[in-house]
Short mmCIF file of C-alpha atoms in Angstrom, two decimals:
data_model
loop_
_atom_site.label_atom_id
_atom_site.label_comp_id
_atom_site.label_asym_id
_atom_site.label_seq_id
_atom_site.Cartn_x
_atom_site.Cartn_y
_atom_site.Cartn_z
CA MET A 1 18.27 12.84 -6.85
CA THR A 2 16.53 11.73 -10.04
CA PRO A 3 13.65 13.68 -11.61
CA PHE A 4 11.37 10.78 -10.64
CA ASP A 5 12.44 11.01 -6.98
CA MET A 6 12.02 14.78 -7.06
CA ALA A 7 8.48 14.38 -8.42
CA LEU A 8 7.60 11.95 -5.62
CA GLU A 9 9.10 14.32 -3.06
CA HIS A 10 7.10 17.23 -4.50
CA ALA A 11 3.88 15.22 -4.20
CA GLU A 12 4.73 14.38 -0.59
CA ASP A 13 5.37 18.07 0.14
CA LEU A 14 1.93 18.91 -1.26
CA ALA A 15 0.30 16.22 0.89
CA GLU A 16 2.08 17.44 4.01
CA ALA A 17 0.70 20.90 3.26
CA GLY A 18 -2.79 19.40 3.10
CA ASP A 19 -3.12 19.61 -0.68
CA PHE A 20 -4.09 16.01 -1.40
CA ALA A 21 -5.73 16.90 -4.71
CA GLY A 22 -2.50 18.54 -5.85
CA ALA A 23 -0.44 15.61 -4.60
CA LEU A 24 -2.65 13.12 -6.44
CA ALA A 25 -2.50 15.18 -9.63
CA ALA A 26 1.29 15.38 -9.41
CA LEU A 27 1.60 11.63 -8.82
CA GLU A 28 -0.77 10.77 -11.66
CA SER A 29 1.16 13.11 -13.98
CA THR A 30 4.40 11.44 -12.94
CA ARG A 31 2.91 7.99 -13.52
CA LEU A 32 1.71 8.93 -17.01
CA SER A 33 5.05 10.53 -17.88
CA GLU A 34 7.03 7.50 -16.70
CA ALA A 35 4.74 5.15 -18.65
CA ALA A 36 5.05 7.28 -21.79
CA GLU A 37 8.83 7.16 -21.50
CA GLY A 38 8.76 3.36 -21.21
CA ARG A 39 9.83 3.29 -17.58
CA ALA A 40 7.30 0.69 -16.46
CA THR A 41 8.91 0.07 -13.07
CA ASN A 42 8.77 3.77 -12.18
CA ALA A 43 5.21 4.01 -13.53
CA ALA A 44 4.19 1.10 -11.29
CA ALA A 45 5.94 2.70 -8.30
CA ALA A 46 4.09 5.94 -8.99
CA GLN A 47 0.83 3.95 -9.16
CA VAL A 48 1.55 2.56 -5.68
CA GLU A 49 2.04 6.13 -4.48
CA VAL A 50 -1.25 7.19 -6.10
CA GLY A 51 -3.02 4.40 -4.21
CA ALA A 52 -1.35 5.23 -0.92
CA MET A 53 -2.12 8.94 -1.37
CA THR A 54 -5.74 8.16 -2.23
CA ALA A 55 -6.00 6.31 1.09
CA ARG A 56 -4.26 9.14 2.97
CA ALA A 57 -6.75 11.57 1.43
CA GLY A 58 -9.52 9.54 3.06
CA ASP A 59 -10.83 7.54 0.09
CA LEU A 60 -10.06 4.05 1.39
CA GLU A 61 -12.47 2.27 -0.95
CA GLY A 62 -11.10 4.22 -3.91
CA ALA A 63 -7.54 3.26 -3.03
CA LEU A 64 -8.19 -0.48 -3.33
CA PRO A 65 -8.54 -0.78 -7.13
CA VAL A 66 -5.64 1.62 -7.64
CA LEU A 67 -3.40 -0.58 -5.50
CA GLU A 68 -4.61 -3.75 -7.24
CA LEU A 69 -3.68 -2.19 -10.58
CA ALA A 70 -0.33 -1.09 -9.14
CA GLU A 71 0.48 -4.65 -8.08
CA ALA A 72 -0.44 -6.05 -11.49
CA SER A 73 1.55 -3.32 -13.27
CA ALA A 74 4.60 -3.92 -11.10
CA ARG A 75 4.48 -7.67 -11.71
CA ALA A 76 4.17 -7.05 -15.46
CA ALA A 77 7.17 -4.71 -15.25
CA GLY A 78 9.23 -7.38 -13.47
CA ALA A 79 9.36 -5.42 -10.22
CA PRO A 80 8.41 -7.90 -7.49
CA LEU A 81 9.30 -5.62 -4.57
CA THR A 82 7.13 -2.84 -5.97
CA ALA A 83 4.33 -5.38 -6.44
CA LEU A 84 4.70 -6.47 -2.84
CA GLU A 85 4.72 -2.87 -1.66
CA ALA A 86 1.40 -2.44 -3.47
CA ARG A 87 0.01 -5.61 -1.87
CA VAL A 88 1.13 -4.66 1.64
CA THR A 89 -0.37 -1.18 1.21
CA HIS A 90 -3.57 -2.78 -0.11
CA CYS A 91 -3.69 -4.98 3.00
CA SER A 92 -3.20 -1.93 5.22
CA VAL A 93 -6.18 -0.27 3.59
CA LEU A 94 -8.24 -3.43 3.98
CA GLY A 95 -7.30 -3.44 7.66
CA ALA A 96 -8.36 0.19 8.01
CA LEU A 97 -11.70 -0.91 6.57
CA ALA A 98 -11.81 -3.78 9.10
CA GLN A 99 -11.79 -6.30 6.24
CA PHE A 100 -9.39 -8.63 8.00
CA ASP A 101 -10.84 -11.71 6.29
CA ARG A 102 -9.38 -10.35 3.05
CA ALA A 103 -6.31 -8.68 4.50
CA LEU A 104 -4.88 -11.57 6.51
CA PRO A 105 -4.46 -14.17 3.73
CA ALA A 106 -2.96 -11.61 1.33
CA LEU A 107 -0.63 -10.29 4.01
CA LYS A 108 0.51 -13.81 4.96
CA HIS A 109 1.31 -14.46 1.30
CA ALA A 110 3.19 -11.15 1.01
CA VAL A 111 5.26 -11.91 4.12
CA ALA A 112 6.14 -15.35 2.75
CA GLU A 113 7.18 -13.83 -0.59
CA LEU A 114 9.24 -11.16 1.14
CA GLU A 115 10.96 -13.82 3.26
CA SER A 116 12.18 -15.43 0.05
CA ILE A 117 13.22 -12.33 -1.92
CA ALA A 118 13.93 -9.60 0.63
CA PRO A 119 14.29 -11.07 4.12
CA GLY A 120 14.88 -8.44 6.77
CA SER A 121 14.05 -5.57 4.43
CA GLU A 122 12.09 -2.61 5.75
CA LEU A 123 9.06 -3.77 3.75
CA HIS A 124 9.39 -7.30 5.13
CA GLN A 125 9.57 -5.99 8.70
CA GLN A 126 6.59 -3.67 8.13
CA ALA A 127 4.49 -6.47 6.61
CA ALA A 128 5.40 -8.93 9.35
CA GLY A 129 4.55 -6.36 12.04
CA GLU A 130 1.23 -5.60 10.42
CA LEU A 131 0.49 -9.31 10.15
CA ARG A 132 1.14 -9.72 13.88
CA SER A 133 -1.13 -6.77 14.64
CA PHE A 134 -3.95 -8.01 12.42
CA THR A 135 -3.65 -11.52 13.85
CA ASN A 136 -3.85 -10.11 17.37
CA LEU A 137 -6.81 -7.88 16.52
CA THR A 138 -8.75 -10.81 15.09
CA SER A 139 -7.87 -13.34 17.78
CA PRO A 140 -10.75 -14.98 19.67
CA LYS A 141 -9.69 -13.25 22.88
CA ASN A 142 -10.44 -9.90 21.19
CA ALA A 143 -13.74 -10.97 19.59
CA ALA A 144 -15.89 -9.48 22.34
CA THR A 145 -14.06 -6.16 22.12
CA TRP A 146 -14.56 -6.06 18.35
CA ALA A 147 -18.21 -6.95 18.66
CA SER A 148 -18.80 -4.07 21.06
CA LEU A 149 -16.88 -1.61 18.87
CA LEU A 150 -18.78 -2.59 15.75
CA GLU A 151 -22.13 -2.11 17.51
CA THR A 152 -21.42 1.57 18.18
#
């Protein structure tokens, strides 16, 4: 296991213990260290983890710009799968915020990209499943249910 993988695992252990602040600090430290060492792909991957952890900690709105930056950083680093992981995570957060009008087009684009570069991958399957769920949730047959839920 690489030091980078060990750092990510340590952050996950902290989160599982309920220490989200510690997990975020560890991830941000890892991201900065990887960037300083010129490992842009790892730095971008750590940025995705920071965004995902921010969402897990309950700050959904705060996670969005972090994940947008992670996608841009990953693309700049030449890491398209990491960029797509950031986008799919971003879409998940948008879905949790019931912002399906933003999530659906981005998720459709991510699924199409994944079909061309990583068909059948775990990320592709996750994104496609989420797309099906979001499409079902926003279908006209579910509009009345959504309307009643949003009123409460």
